[in-house]
C-alpha positions as protocol buffer text, in pm:
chain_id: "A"
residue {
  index: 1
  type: UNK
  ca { x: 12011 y: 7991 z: 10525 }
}
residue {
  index: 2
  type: UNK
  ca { x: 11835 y: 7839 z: 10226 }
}
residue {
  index: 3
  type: UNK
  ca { x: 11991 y: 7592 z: 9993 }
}
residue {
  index: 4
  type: UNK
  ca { x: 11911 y: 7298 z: 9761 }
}
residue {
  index: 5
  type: UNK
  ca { x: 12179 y: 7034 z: 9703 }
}
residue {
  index: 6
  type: UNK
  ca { x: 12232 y: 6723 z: 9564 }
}
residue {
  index: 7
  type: UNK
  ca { x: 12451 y: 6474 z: 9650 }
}
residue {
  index: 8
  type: UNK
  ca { x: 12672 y: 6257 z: 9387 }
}
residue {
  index: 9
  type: UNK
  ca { x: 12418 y: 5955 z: 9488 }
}
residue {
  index: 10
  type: UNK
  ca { x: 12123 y: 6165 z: 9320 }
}
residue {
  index: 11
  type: UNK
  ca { x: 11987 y: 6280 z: 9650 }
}
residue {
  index: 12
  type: UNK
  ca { x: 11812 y: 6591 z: 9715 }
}
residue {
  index: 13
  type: UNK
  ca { x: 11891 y: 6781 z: 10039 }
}
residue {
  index: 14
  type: UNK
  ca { x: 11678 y: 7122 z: 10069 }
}
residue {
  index: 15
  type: UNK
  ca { x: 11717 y: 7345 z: 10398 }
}
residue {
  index: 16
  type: UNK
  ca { x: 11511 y: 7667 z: 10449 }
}
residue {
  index: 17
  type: UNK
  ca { x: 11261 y: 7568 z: 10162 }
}
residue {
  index: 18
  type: UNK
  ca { x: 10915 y: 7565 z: 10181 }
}
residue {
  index: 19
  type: UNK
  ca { x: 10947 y: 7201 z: 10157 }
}
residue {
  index: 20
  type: UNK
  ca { x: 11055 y: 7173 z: 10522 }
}
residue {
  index: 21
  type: UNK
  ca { x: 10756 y: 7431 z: 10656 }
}
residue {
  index: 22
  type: UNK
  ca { x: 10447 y: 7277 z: 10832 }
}
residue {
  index: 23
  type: UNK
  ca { x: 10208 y: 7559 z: 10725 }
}
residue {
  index: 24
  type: UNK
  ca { x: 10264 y: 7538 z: 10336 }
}
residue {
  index: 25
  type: UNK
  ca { x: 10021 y: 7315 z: 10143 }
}
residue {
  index: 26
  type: UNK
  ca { x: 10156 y: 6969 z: 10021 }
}
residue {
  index: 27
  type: UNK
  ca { x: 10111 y: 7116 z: 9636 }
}
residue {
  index: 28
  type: UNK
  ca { x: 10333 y: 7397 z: 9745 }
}
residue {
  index: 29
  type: UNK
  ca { x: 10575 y: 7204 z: 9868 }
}
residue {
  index: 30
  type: UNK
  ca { x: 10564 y: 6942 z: 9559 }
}
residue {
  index: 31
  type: UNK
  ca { x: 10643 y: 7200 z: 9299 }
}
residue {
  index: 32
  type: UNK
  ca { x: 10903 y: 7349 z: 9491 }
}
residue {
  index: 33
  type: UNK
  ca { x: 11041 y: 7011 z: 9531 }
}
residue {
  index: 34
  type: UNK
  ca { x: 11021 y: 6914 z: 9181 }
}
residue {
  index: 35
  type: UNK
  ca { x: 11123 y: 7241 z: 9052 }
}
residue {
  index: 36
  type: UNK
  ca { x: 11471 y: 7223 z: 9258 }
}
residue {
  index: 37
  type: UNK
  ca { x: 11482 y: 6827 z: 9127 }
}
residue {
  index: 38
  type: UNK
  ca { x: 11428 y: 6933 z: 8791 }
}
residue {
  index: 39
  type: UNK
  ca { x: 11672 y: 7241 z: 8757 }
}
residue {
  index: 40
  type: UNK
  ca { x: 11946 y: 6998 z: 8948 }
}
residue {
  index: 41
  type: UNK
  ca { x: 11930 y: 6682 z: 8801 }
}
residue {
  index: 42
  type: UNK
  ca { x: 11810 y: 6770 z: 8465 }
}
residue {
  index: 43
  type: UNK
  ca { x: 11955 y: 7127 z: 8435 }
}
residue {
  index: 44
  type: UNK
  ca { x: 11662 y: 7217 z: 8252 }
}
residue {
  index: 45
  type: UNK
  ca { x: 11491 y: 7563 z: 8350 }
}
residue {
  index: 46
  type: UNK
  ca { x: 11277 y: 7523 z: 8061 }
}
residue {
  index: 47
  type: UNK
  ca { x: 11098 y: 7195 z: 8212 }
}
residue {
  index: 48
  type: UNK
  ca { x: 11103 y: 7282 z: 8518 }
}
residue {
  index: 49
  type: UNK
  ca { x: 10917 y: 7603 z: 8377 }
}
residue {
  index: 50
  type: UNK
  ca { x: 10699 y: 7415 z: 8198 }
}
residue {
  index: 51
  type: UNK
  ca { x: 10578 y: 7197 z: 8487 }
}
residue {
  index: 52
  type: UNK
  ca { x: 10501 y: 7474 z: 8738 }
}
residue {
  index: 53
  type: UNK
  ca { x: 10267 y: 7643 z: 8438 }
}
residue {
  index: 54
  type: UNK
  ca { x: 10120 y: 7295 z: 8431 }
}
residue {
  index: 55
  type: UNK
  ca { x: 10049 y: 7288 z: 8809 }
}
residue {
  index: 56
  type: UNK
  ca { x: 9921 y: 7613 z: 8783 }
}
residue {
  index: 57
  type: UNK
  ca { x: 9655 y: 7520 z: 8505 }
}
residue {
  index: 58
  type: UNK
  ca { x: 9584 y: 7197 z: 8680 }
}
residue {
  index: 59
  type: UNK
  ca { x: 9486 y: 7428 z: 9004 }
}
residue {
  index: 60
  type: UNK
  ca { x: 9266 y: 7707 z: 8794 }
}
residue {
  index: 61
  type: UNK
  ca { x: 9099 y: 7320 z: 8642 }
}
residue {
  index: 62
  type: UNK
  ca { x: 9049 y: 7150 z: 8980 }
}
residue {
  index: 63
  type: UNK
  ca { x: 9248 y: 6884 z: 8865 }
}
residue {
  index: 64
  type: UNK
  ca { x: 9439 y: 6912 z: 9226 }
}
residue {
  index: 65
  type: UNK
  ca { x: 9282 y: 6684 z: 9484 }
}
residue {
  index: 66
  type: UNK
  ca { x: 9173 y: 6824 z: 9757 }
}
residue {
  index: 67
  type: UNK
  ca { x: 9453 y: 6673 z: 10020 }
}
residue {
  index: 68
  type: UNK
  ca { x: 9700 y: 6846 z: 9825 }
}
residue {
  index: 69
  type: UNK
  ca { x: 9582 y: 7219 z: 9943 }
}
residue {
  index: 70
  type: UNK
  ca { x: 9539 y: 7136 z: 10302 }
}
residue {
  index: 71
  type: UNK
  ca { x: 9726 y: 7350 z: 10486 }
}
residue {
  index: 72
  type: UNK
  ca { x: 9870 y: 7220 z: 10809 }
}
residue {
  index: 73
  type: UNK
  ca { x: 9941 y: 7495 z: 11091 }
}
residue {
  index: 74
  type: UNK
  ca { x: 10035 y: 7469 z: 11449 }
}
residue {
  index: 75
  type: UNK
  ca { x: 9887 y: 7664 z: 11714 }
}
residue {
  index: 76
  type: UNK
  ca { x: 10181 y: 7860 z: 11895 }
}
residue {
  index: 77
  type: UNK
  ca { x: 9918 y: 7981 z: 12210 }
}
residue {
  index: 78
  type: UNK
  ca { x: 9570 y: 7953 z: 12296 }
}
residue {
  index: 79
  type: UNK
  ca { x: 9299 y: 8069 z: 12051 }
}
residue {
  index: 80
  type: UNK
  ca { x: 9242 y: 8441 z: 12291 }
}
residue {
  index: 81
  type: UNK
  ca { x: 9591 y: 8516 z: 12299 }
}
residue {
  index: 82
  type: UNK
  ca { x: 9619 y: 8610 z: 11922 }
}
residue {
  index: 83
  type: UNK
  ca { x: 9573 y: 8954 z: 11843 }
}
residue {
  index: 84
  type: UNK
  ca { x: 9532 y: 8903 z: 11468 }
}
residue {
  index: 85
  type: UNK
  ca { x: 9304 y: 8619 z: 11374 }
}
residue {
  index: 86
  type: UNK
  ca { x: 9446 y: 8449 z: 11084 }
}
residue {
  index: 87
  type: UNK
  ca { x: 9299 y: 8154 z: 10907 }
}
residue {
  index: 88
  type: UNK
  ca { x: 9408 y: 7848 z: 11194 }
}
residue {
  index: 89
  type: UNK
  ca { x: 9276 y: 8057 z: 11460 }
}
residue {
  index: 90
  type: UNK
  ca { x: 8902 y: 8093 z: 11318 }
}
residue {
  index: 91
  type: UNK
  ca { x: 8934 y: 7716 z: 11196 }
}
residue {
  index: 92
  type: UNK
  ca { x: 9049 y: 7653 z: 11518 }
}
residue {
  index: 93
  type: UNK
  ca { x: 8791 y: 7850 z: 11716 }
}
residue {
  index: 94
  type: UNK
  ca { x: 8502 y: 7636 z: 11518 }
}
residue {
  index: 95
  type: UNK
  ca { x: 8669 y: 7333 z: 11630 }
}
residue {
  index: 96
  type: UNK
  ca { x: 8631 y: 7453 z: 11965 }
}
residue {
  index: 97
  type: UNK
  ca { x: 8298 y: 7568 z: 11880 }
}
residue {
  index: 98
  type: UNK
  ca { x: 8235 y: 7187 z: 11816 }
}
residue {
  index: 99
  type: UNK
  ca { x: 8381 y: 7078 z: 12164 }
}
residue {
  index: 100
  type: UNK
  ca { x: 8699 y: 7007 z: 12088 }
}
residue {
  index: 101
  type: UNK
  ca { x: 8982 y: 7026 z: 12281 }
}
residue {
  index: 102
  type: UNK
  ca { x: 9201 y: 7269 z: 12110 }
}
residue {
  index: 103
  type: UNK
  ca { x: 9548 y: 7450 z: 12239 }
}
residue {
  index: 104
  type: UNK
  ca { x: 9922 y: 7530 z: 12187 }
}
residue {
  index: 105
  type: UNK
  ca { x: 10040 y: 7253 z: 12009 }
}
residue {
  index: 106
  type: UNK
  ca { x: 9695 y: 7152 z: 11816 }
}
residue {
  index: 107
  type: UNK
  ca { x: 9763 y: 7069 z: 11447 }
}
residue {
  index: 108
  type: UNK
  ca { x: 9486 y: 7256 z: 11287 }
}
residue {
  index: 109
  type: UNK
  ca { x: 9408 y: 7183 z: 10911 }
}
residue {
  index: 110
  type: UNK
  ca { x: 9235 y: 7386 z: 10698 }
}
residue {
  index: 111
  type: UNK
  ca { x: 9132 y: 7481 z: 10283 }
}
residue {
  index: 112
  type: UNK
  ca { x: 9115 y: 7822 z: 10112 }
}
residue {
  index: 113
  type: UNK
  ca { x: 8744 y: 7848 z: 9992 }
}
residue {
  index: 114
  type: UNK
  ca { x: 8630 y: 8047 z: 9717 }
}
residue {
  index: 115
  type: UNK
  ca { x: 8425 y: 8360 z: 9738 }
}
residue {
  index: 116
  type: UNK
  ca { x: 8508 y: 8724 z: 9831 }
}
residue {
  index: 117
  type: UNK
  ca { x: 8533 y: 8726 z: 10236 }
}
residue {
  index: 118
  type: UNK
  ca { x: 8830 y: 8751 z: 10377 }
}
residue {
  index: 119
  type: UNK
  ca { x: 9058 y: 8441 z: 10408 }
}
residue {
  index: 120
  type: UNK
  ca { x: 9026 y: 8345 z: 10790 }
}
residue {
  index: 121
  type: UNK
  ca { x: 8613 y: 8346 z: 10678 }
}
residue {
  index: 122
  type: UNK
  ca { x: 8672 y: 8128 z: 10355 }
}
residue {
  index: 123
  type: UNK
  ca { x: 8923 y: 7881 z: 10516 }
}
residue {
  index: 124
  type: UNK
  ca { x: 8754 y: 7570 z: 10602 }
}
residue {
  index: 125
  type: UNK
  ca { x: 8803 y: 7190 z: 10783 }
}
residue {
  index: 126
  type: UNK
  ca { x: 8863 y: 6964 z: 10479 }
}
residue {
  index: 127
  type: UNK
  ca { x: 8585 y: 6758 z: 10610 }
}
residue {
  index: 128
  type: UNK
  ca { x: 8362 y: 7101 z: 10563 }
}
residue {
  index: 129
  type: UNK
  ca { x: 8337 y: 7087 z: 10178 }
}
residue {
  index: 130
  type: UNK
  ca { x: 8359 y: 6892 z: 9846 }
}
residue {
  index: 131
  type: UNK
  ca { x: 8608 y: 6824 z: 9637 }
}
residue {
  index: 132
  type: UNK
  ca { x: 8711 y: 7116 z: 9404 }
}
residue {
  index: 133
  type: UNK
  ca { x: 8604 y: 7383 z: 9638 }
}
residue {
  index: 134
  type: UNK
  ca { x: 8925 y: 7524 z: 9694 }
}
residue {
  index: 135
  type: UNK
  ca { x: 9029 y: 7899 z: 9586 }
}
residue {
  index: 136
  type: UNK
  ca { x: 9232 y: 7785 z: 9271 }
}
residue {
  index: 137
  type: UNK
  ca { x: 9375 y: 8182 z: 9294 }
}
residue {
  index: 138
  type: UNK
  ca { x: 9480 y: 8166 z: 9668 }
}
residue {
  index: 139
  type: UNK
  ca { x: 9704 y: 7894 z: 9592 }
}
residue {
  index: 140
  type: UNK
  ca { x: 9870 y: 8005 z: 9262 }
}
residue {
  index: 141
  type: UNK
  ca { x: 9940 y: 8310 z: 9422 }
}
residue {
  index: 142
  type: UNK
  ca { x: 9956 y: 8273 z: 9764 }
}
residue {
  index: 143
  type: UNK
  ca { x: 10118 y: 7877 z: 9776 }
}
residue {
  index: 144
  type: UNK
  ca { x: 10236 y: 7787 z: 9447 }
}
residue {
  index: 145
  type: UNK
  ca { x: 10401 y: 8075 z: 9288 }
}
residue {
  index: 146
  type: UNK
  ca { x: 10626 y: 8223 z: 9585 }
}
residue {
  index: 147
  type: UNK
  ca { x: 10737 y: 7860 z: 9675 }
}
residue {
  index: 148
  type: UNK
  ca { x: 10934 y: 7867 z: 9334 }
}
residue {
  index: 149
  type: UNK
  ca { x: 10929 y: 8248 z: 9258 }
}
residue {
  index: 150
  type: UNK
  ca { x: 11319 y: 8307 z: 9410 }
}
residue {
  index: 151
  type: UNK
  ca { x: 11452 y: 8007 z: 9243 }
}
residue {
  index: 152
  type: UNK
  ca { x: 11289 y: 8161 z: 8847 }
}
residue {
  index: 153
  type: UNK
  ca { x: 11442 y: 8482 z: 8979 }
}
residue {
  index: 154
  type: UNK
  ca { x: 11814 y: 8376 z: 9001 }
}
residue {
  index: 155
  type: UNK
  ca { x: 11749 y: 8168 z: 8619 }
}
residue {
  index: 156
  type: UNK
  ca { x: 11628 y: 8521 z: 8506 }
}
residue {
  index: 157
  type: UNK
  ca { x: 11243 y: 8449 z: 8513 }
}
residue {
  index: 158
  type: UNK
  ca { x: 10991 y: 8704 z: 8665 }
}
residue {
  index: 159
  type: UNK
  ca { x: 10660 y: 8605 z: 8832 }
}
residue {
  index: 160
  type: UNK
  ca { x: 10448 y: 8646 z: 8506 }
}
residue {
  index: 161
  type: UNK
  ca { x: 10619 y: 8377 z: 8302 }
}
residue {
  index: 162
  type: UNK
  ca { x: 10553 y: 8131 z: 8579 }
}
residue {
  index: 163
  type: UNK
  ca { x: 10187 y: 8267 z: 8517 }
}
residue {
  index: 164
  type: UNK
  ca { x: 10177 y: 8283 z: 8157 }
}
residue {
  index: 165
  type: UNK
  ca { x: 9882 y: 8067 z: 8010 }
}
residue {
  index: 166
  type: UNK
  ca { x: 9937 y: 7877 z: 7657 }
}
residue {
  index: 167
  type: UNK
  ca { x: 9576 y: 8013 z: 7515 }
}
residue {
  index: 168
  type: UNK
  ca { x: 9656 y: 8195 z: 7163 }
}
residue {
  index: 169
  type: UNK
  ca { x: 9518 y: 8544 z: 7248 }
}
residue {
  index: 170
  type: UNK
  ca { x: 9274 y: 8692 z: 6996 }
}
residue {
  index: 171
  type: UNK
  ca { x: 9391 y: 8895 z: 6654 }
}
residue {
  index: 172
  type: UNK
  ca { x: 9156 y: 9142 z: 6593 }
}
């Protein structure tokens, strides 16, 4: 069950969101938040629009600070139990790597790098790199975008007017 409601006192109650998932980034959860708090409070799916094309420019900038893409995930087993390595479990492994004590139940944080590797090799400890070094693309598409993609559907929108830049394209 997913819904979004709010109540006559102007609060917000969202169940089966990404809001209320541990391993979504805090930006992801934001927009979706803000998007659902637009669109009910304001009725405005223009806005609300608006905003998530902002977030989406701010990311491809580096505007976003760096605790916002953090992704938080919890380890369900121990590291040699998974069968498909995803990005906690090589995060996780390094930790473990570094001596620490690491199990079911460990909160393990990590950041989409850039480059060309696959994702379990580009995701990094936040303490691991700089500010800015996230992959701006992971998290538009991969965070961002399908956090509010379902609720554009239902107003009508597709995925490419959430991604739809402002530049004036060329007239040749």
């Amino acid at each position: 069950k997913k819904y979004a409601l709010m109540s006559e006192q102007g609060t917000l109650k969202i169940k089966g969101f990404e809001t209320v998932r541990r391993n979504w980034s805090l930006i992801a959860k934001d927009v979706q938040e803000n998007v659902l708090d637009i669109i009910l409070r304001e009725n405005d799916t223009v806005k609300a629009l608006e905003y998530v094309k902002n977030v989406v420019s701010d990311l491809r900038g580096k505007k976003i600070p760096m605790d916002k893409v953090v992704i938080h995930t919890q380890l369900q087993k121990d590291i040699l139990d998974y069968a498909n390595k995803g990005p906690h479990v090589a995060v996780a492994q390094r930790l473990k790597n570094k001596g620490r004590t690491i199990g079911p139940g460990s909160i393990i944080k990590y950041v989409v790098t850039q480059g060309s590797d696959i994702i379990r090799n580009r995701s990094k400890m936040p303490e691991e790199i700089k500010e800015g070094d996230y992959d701006a693309d992971y998290y538009i598409n991969n965070q961002v975008i399908p956090a509010v993609e379902r609720i554009f559907n239902v107003l009508g929108y597709k995925k490419e007017d959430l991604l739809e830049t402002k530049e004036q394209t060329k007239l040749e």
